[in-house]
Coordinates of C-alpha atoms in Angstrom, one line a residue:
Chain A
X1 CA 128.4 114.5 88.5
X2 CA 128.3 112.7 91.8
X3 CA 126.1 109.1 91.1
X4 CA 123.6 110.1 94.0
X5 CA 122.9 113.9 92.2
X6 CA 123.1 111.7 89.0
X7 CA 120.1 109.3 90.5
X8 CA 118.4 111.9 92.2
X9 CA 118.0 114.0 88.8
X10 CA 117.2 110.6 86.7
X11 CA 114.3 109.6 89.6
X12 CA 112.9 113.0 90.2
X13 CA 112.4 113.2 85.9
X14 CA 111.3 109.8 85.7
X15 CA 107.7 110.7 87.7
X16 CA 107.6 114.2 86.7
X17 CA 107.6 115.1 83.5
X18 CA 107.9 118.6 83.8
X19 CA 111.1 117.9 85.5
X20 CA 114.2 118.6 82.9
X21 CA 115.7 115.2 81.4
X22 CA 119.1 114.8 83.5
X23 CA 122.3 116.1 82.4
X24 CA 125.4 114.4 81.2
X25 CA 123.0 111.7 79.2
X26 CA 124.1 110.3 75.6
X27 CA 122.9 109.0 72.2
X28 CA 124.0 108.5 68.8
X29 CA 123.9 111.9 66.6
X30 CA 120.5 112.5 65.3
X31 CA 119.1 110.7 67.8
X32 CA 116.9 112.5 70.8
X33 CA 118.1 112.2 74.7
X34 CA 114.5 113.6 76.0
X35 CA 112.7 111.2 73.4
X36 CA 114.9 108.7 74.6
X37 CA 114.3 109.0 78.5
X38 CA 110.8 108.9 77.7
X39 CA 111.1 105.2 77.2
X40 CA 112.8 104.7 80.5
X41 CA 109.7 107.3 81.9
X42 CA 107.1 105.4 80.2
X43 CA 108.5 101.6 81.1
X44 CA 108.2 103.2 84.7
X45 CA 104.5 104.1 84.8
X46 CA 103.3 102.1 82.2
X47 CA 104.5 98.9 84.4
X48 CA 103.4 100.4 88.6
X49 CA 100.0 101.6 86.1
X50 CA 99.6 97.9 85.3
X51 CA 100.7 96.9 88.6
X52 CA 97.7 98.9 90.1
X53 CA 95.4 97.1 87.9
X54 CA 96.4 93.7 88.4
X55 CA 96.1 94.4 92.6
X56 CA 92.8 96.8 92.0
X57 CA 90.7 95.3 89.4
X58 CA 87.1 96.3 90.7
X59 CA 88.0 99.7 91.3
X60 CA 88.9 99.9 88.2
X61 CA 85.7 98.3 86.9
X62 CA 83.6 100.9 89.3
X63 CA 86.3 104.3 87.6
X64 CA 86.1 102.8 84.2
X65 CA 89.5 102.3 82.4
X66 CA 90.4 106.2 81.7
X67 CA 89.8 107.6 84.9
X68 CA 91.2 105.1 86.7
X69 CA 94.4 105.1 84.7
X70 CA 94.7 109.2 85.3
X71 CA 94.4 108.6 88.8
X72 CA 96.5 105.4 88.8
X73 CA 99.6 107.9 87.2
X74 CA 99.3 110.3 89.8
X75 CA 99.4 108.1 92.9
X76 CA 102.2 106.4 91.7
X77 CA 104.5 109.9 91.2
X78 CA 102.7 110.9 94.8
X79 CA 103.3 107.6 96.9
X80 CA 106.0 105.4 94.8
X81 CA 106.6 101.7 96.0
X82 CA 109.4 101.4 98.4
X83 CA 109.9 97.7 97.9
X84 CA 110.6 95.6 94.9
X85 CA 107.7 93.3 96.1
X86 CA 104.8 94.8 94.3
X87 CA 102.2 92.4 95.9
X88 CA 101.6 94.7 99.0
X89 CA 102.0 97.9 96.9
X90 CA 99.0 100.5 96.9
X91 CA 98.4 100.2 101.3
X92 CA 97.9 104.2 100.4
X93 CA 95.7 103.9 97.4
X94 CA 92.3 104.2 98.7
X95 CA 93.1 107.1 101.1
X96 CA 94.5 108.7 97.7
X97 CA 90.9 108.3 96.6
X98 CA 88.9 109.2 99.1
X99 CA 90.8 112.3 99.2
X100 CA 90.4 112.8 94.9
X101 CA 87.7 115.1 93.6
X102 CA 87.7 112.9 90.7
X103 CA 86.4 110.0 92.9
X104 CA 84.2 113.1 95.6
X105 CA 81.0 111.6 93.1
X106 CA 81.7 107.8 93.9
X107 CA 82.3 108.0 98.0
X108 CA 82.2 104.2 98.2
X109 CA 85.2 103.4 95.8
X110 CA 87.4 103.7 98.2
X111 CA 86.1 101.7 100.6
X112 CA 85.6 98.8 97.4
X113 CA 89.7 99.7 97.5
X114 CA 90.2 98.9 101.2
X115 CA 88.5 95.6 101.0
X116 CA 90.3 95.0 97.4
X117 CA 94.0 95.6 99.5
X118 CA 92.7 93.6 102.4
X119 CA 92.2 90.9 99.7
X120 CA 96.3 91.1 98.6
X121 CA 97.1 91.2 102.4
X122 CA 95.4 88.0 102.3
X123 CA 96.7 86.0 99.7
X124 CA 100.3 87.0 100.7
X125 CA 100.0 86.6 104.2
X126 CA 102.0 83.8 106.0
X127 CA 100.5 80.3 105.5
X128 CA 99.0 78.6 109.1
X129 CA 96.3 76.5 110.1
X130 CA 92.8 77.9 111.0
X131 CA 91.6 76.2 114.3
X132 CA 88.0 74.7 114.1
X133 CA 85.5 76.1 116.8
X134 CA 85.5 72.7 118.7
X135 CA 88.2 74.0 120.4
X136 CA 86.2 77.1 122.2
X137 CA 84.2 73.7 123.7
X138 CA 86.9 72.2 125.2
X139 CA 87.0 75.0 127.5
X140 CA 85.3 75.2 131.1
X141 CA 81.9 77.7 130.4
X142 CA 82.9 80.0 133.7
X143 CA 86.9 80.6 131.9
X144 CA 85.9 81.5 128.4
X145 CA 85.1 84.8 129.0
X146 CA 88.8 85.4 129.5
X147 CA 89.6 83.5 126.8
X148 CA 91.7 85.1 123.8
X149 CA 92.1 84.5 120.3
X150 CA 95.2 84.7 118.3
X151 CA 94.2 85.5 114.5
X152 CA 95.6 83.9 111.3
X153 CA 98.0 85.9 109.8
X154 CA 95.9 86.5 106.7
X155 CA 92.7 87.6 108.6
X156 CA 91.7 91.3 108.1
X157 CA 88.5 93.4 109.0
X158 CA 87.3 96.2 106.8
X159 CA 84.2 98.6 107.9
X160 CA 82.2 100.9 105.1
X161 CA 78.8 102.9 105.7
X162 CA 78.5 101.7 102.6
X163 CA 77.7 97.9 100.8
X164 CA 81.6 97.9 100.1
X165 CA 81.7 94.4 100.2
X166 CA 78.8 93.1 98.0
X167 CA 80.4 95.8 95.6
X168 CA 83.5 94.5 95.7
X169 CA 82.0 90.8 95.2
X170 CA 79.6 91.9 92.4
X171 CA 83.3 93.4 90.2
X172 CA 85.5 90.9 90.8
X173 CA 82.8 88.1 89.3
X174 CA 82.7 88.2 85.3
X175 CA 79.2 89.7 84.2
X176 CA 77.7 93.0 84.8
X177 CA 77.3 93.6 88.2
X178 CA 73.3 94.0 89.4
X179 CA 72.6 97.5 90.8
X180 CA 72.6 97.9 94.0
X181 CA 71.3 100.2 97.0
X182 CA 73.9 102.2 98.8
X183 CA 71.6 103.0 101.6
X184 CA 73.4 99.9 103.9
X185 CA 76.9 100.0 106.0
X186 CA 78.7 96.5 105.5
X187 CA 82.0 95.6 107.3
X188 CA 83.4 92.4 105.9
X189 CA 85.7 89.3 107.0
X190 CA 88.7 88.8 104.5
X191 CA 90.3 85.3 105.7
X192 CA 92.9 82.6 103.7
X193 CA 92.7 79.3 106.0
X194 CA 94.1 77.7 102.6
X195 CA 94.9 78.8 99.5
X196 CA 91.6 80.8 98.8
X197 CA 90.7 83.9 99.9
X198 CA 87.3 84.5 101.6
X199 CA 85.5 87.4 101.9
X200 CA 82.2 87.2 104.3
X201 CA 80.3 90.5 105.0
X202 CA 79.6 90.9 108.6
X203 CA 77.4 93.4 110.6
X204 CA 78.7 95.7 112.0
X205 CA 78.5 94.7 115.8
X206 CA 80.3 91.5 114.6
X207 CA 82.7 94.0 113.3
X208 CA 83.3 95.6 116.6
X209 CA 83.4 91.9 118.2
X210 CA 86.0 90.5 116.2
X211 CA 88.2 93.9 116.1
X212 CA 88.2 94.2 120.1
X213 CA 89.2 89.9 119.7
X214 CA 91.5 90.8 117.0
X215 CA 93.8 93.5 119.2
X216 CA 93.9 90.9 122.0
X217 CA 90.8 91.8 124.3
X218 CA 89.3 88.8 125.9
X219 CA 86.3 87.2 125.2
X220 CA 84.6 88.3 127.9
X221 CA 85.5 92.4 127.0
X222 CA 85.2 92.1 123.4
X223 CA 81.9 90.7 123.8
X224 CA 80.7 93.5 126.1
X225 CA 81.9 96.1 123.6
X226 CA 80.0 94.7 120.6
X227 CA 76.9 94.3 123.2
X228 CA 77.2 97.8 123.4
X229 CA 77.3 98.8 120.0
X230 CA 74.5 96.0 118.6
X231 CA 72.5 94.8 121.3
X232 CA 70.8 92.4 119.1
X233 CA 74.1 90.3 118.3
X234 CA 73.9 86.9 118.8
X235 CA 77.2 86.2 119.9
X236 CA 77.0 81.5 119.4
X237 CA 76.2 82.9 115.3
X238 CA 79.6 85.6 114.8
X239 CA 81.7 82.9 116.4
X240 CA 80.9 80.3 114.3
X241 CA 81.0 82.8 111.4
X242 CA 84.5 83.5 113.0
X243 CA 86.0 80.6 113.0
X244 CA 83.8 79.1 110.0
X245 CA 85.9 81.4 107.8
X246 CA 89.5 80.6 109.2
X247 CA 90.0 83.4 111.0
X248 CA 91.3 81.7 113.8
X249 CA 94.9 80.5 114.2
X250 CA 95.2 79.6 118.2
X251 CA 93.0 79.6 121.3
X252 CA 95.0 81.3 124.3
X253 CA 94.0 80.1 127.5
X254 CA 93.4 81.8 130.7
X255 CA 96.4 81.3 132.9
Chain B
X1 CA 107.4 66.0 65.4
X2 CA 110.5 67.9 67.2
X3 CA 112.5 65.5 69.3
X4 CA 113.6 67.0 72.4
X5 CA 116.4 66.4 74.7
X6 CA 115.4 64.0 77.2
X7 CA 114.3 66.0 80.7
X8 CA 116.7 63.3 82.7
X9 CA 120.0 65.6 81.1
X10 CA 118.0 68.4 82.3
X11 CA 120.4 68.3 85.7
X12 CA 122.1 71.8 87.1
X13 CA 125.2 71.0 84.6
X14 CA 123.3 70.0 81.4
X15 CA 119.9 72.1 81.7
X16 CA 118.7 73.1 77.8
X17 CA 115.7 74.9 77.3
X18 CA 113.7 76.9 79.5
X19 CA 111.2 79.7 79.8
X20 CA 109.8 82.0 82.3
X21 CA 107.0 80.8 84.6
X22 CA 103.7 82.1 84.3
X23 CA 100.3 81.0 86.1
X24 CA 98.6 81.0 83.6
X25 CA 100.2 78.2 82.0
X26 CA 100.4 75.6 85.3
X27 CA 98.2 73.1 83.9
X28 CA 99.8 73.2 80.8
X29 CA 103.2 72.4 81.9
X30 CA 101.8 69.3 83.9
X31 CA 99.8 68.0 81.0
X32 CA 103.2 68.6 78.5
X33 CA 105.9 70.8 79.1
X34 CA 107.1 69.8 75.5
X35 CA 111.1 70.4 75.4
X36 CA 111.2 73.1 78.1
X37 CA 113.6 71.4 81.0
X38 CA 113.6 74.2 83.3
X39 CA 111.7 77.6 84.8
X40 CA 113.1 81.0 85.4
X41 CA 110.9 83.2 88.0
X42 CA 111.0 86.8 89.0
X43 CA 112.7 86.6 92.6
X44 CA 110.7 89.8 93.7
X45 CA 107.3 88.0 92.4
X46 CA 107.5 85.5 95.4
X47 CA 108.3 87.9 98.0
X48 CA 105.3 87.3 99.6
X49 CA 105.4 85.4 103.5
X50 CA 102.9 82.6 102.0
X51 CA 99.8 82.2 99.3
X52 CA 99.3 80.8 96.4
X53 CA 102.3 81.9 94.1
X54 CA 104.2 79.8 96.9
X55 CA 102.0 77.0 96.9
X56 CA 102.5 76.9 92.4
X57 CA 106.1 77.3 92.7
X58 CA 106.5 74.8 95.1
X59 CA 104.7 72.3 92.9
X60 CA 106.8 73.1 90.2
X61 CA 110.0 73.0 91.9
X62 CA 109.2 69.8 92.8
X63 CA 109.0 68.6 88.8
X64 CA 111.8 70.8 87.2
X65 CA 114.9 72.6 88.2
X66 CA 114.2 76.6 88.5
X67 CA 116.4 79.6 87.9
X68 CA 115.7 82.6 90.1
X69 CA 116.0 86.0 88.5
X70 CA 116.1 88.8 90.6
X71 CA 115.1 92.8 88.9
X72 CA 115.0 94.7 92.0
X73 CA 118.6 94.4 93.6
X74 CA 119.6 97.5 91.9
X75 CA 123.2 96.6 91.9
X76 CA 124.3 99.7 90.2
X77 CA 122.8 102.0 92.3
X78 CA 124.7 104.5 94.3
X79 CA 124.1 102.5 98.3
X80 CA 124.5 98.9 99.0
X81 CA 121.6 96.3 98.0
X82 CA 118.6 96.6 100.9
X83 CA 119.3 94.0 103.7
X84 CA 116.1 93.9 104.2
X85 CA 115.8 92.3 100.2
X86 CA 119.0 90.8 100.4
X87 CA 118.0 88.3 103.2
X88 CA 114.3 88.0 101.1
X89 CA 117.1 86.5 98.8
X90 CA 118.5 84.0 100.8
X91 CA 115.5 83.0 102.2
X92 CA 113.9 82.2 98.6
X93 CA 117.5 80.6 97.6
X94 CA 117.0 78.3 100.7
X95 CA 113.7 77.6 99.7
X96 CA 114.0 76.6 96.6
X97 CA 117.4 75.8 95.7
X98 CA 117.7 77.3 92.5
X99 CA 119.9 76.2 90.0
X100 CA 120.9 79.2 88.7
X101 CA 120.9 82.6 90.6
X102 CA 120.8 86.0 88.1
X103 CA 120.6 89.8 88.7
X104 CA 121.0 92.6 86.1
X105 CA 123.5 95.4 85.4
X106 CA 121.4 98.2 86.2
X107 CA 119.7 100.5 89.1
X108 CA 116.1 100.0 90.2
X109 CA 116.0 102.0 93.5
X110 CA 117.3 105.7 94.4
X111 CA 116.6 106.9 98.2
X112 CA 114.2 103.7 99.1
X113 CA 112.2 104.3 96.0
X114 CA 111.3 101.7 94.0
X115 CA 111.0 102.2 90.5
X116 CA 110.4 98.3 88.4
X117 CA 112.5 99.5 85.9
X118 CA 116.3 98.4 84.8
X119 CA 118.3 101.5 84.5
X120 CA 121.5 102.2 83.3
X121 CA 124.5 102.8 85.1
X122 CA 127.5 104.9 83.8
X123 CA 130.7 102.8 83.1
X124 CA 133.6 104.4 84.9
X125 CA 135.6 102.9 87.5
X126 CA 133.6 104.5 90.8
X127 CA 131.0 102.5 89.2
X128 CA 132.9 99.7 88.9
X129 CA 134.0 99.4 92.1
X130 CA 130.7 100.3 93.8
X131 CA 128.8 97.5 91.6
X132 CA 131.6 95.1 92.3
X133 CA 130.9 95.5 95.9
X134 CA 127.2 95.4 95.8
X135 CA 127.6 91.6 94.0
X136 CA 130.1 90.1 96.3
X137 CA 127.0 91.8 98.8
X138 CA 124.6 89.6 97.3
X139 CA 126.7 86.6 96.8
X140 CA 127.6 86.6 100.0
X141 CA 123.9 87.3 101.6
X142 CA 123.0 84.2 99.3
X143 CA 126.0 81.9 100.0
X144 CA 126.9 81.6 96.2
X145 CA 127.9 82.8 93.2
X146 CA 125.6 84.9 91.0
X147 CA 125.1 86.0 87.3
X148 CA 125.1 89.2 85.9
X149 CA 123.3 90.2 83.0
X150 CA 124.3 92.3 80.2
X151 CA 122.0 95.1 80.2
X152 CA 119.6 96.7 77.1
X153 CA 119.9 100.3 77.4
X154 CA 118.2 103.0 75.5
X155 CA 121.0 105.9 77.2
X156 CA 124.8 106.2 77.7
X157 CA 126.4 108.5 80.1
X158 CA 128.8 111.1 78.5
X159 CA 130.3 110.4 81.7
X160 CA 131.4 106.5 80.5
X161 CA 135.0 105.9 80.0
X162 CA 135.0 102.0 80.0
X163 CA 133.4 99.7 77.2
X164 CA 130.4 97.6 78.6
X165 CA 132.0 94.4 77.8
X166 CA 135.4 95.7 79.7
X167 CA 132.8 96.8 82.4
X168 CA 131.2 93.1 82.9
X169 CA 134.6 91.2 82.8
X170 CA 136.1 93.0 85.3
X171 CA 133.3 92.6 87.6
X172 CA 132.9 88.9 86.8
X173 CA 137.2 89.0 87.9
X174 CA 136.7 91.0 90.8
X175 CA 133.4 89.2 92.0
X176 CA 133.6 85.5 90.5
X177 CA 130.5 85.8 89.3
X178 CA 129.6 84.3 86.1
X179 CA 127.4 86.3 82.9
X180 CA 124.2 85.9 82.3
X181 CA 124.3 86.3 78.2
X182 CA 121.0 88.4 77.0
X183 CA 121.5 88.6 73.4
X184 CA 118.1 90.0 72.3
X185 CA 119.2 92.9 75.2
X186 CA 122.9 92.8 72.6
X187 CA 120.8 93.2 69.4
X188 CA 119.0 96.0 71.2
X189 CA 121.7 97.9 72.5
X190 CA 123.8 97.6 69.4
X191 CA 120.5 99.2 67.5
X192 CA 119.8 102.0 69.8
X193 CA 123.8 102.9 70.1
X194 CA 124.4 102.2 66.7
X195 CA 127.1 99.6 67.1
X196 CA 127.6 96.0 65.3
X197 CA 126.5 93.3 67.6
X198 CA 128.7 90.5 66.4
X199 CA 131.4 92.6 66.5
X200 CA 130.5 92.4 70.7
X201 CA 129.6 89.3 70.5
X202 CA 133.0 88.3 69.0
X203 CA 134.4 90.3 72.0
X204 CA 132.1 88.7 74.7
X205 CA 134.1 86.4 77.7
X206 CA 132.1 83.2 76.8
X207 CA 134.3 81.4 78.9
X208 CA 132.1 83.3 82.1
X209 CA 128.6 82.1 80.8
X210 CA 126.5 80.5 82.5
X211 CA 122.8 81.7 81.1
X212 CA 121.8 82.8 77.8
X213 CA 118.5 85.0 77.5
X214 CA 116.6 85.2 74.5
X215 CA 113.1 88.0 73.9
X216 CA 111.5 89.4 71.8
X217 CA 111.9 92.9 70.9
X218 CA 109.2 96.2 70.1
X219 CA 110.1 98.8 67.2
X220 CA 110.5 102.5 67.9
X221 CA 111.7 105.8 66.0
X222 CA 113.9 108.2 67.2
X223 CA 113.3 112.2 66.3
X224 CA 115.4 111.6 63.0
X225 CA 112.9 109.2 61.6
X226 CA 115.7 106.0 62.7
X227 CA 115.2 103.1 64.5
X228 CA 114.9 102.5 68.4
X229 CA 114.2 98.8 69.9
X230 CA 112.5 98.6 73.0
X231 CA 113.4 95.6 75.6
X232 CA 109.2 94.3 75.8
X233 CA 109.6 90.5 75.7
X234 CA 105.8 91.5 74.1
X235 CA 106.3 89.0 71.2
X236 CA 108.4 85.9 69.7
X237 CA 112.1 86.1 69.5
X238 CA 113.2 88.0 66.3
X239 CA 114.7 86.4 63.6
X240 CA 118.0 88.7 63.8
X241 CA 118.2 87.7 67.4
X242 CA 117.8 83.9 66.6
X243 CA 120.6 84.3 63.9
X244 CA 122.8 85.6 66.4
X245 CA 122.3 82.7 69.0
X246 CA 122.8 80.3 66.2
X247 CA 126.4 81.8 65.0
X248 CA 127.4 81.9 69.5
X249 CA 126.2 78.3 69.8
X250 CA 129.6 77.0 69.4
X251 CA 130.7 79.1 72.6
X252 CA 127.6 78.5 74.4
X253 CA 127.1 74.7 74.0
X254 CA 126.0 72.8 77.0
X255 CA 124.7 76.4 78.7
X256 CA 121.1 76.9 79.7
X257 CA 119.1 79.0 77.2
X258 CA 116.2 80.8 78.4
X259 CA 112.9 82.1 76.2
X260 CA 111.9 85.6 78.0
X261 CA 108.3 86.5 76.9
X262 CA 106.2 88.4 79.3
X263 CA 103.3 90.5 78.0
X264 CA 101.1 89.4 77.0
X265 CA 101.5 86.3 78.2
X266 CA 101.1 84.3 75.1
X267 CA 99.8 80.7 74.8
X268 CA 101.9 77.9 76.0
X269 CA 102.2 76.6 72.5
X270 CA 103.8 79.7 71.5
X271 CA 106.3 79.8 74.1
X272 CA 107.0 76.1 73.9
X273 CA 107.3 76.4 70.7
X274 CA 110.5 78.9 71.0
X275 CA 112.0 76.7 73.5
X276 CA 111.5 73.9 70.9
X277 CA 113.5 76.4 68.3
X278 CA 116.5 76.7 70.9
X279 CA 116.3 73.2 71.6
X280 CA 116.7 72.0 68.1
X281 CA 119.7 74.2 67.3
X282 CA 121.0 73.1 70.5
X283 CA 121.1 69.4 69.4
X284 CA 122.2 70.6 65.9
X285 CA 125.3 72.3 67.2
X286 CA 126.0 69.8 70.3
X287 CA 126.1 67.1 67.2
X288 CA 128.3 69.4 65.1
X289 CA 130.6 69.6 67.8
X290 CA 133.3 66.9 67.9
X291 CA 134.0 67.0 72.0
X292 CA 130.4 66.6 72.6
X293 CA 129.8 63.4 70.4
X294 CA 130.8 61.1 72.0

């Protein structure tokens, strides 16, 4: 057998187990080739299982251990990793919930999952400075509305109808977590200026202001936007929230 | 109380006893890193651009010498090793200019799947030759020679025509490379393939190693009731496995000896505690041994 149809058959059986054990494999007499591919087929989930645990630990607290384990096996047979660096593994694994009718009772999860993987984005994102908000001063009042930020590297927005945030806070601290009203949308700040990660909730017109910041509008537009959306924000308050949690990497000045 | 040897010998020629790094044990090892004189790390566990598992291995570096061990190469898989990992590599060799640089025998990828698992490749000389190629790959996207561990395998292919030991010398000819020795993954293999491990052992190019890896094994059954061993670093070294390091000290004097134990992570007193155990029958046989008294 050529080594690729040799792979291809050993791959394919190691995330289906319906899938026959590959041809042309060998153990001592007595001893079982299916029983002993199962090993290699259990190392395989066992570990990406475990691997999805360590990077999603309050959706598993919100699934409980079973559930999330059964849903754990089959995302990682439908959306394998690709890279040997398991820290940014699982981008997919909320959309895999949201679209599970084992989750259909629990709409938030996913969301908790989106603000979980924004947290690994954060901790392995490139280290940089955050810039303190004393620089926005140092620019002329009539030029800072075409004044644009450039983000840290380990900045990332998330936006939930529901309080995916505070849920995600509540089961990552030890303790049980206090119950809690679904009734409010919460969008949330994920930041790393340092070493920590922080996560701030945030409306959701600051939400709409840092995002239009975030792709590179100016000041001037982004502000505008979020006016439109929350006519209430006070725009002095989400900039200091802004750049209070590191969000910030570089000012860039009008030409 | 164990004397250790002192952490000064502890250079890239004369490192003794190490074990993996984990975390959870960083203030441990700055409080009392008892006779361990060195760290071995996952390569594909720093991967990351930045954060904190670069911030803790940095600090560390900084103390002891460090050994990266890469598990996702997959240099016995059918297409060359990724670039795009390859240069990850070298950028984490630059970084933190290991002392010792090790991949396995084994596949871990098939058509840009990943699958964290070390997988065994058939011995015949397409293999050969394709695995050959995919070290001097690496060596040369790392700018120096690597070494390549025996693997523990739970399969053969029917399709093998060349004994593993023939297999890993003439890639270490071929390549330069040197051998990583993992003789819990000997013990294991010579279980699950029902074959005499010191009879490889008396077989193995010692001259071409320059790491020696010792774990701790899990018990299985095969359909027939006999016995299987599974790879797990879950637990100390075995006894067996210990017995074995003890009768290839003679051929291994002088070269690094790493304790593998994984999961669960146990406590640091544990694990030092093995390193302790290689360390003292390192000094026993280094004092045995007439060319190294003096």
């Amino acid at each position: 057998m050529q080594p690729d149809a040799m792979s291809a058959q050993f791959t394919r059986a190691l995330f289906d187990p319906s899938a026959p054990v590959p041809a042309g494999l060998a153990c001592p007499p007595g001893g079982s080739v299916s029983r002993r591919f199962g090993i290699y087929r259990n190392n395989v989930t066992v570990s990406l299982i475990e691997a999805l645990r360590a990077q999603f630990p309050a959706t598993e607290r919100l699934l409980g251990d079973e559930r999330f384990r059964f849903l754990a096996r089959e995302y990682l047979r439908a959306d394998p990793p690709r890279d040997a660096f398991l820290g940014l593994w699982g981008a997919g694994f909320a959309d895999f919930l949201a679209r599970s009718e084992h989750v259909a009772r629990h709409p938030f999860v996913p969301d908790v999952t989106r603000v979980e993987y924004a947290h690994a984005e954060a901790t392995h994102a490139q280290d940089l400075p955050a810039i303190d908000i004393a620089r926005l001063g140092a620019i002329a009042p009539d030029a800072l509305e075409h004044v644009r930020l450039r983000f840290h590297p380990a900045a990332v927005l998330t936006a939930s109808p529901f309080p995916a945030v505070t849920i995600f806070l509540d089961n990552r601290a030890p303790g049980d977590p206090p119950p809690r009203s679904l009734a409010s949308a919460e969008c949330g700040l994920i930041t790393r200026p340092e070493l920590s990660v922080r996560v701030t909730v945030i409306s959701p017109g600051e939400h709409v202001f840092f995002s239009a910041l975030k792709t590179g509008a100016a000041l001037g537009d982004a502000a505008e936007a979020a006016g439109a959306a929350d006519p209430a924000l006070d725009f002095p308050s989400a900039l200091a929230r802004l750049f209070g949690a590191g969000a910030v990497a570089d000012i860039l000045s009008p030409q | 109380m164990k004397r250790c040897l002192s952490p000064e010998r502890a250079t890239a020629a004369g490192l003794t006893a190490g074990v993996g790094l984990k975390p959870k044990h960083a203030s441990d090892i700055a409080t009392d890193p008892g006779c361990v004189t060195w760290f071995e790390v996952h390569a594909e566990n720093y991967m990351g651009a930045g954060g904190p598992s670069h911030a803790f291995l940095t600090a560390v570096a900084a103390r002891f010498p460090l050994s990266l061990h890469g598990v996702g190469a997959s240099l016995g898989a059918d297409i060359c090793p990724n670039r795009d990992h390859l240069k990850r590599l070298r950028r984490l060799v630059d970084r933190y200019q290991p002392v010792l640089f090790s991949e396995h025998l084994a596949w871990s990828t098939h058509d840009g799947r990943f699958l964290n698992d070390l997988l065994p490749p058939a011995y015949d000389d397409a293999t050969l030759k394709r695995v050959s190629a995919h070290v001097d790959a690496l060596q040369e996207a790392i700018g120096r020679k690597m070494l390549l561990e025996n693997p523990a395998t739970y399969l053969a292919h029917s399709s093998s025509a060349i004994d593993e030991i023939d297999f890993i010398t003439e890639v270490s000819r071929r390549t330069g490379c040197g051998l990583l020795l993992d003789i819990n993954n000997v013990y294991v293999s010579a279980a699950n393939h029902r074959f005499d491990p010191r009879k490889y052992l008396a077989r193995f190019p010692f001259d071409r190693v320059g790491e020696v890896h010792l774990a701790g094994h899990a018990r299985d059954s095969d359909e027939d009731g006999s016995l299987i061993l599974i790879d797990a670093h879950d637990r100390p070294v075995d006894d067996a496995v210990w017995a074995l390091f003890a009768e290839s000290l003679p051929q291994v004097s002088g070269v690094p000896v790493l304790i593998e134990w994984d999961d669960p992570v146990p406590a640091w007193s544990e694990l030092a505690a093995e390193a302790a155990r290689a360390d003292a029958l390192m000094r026993a046989a280094s004092l045995a041994e007439p060319r190294h008294a003096a």
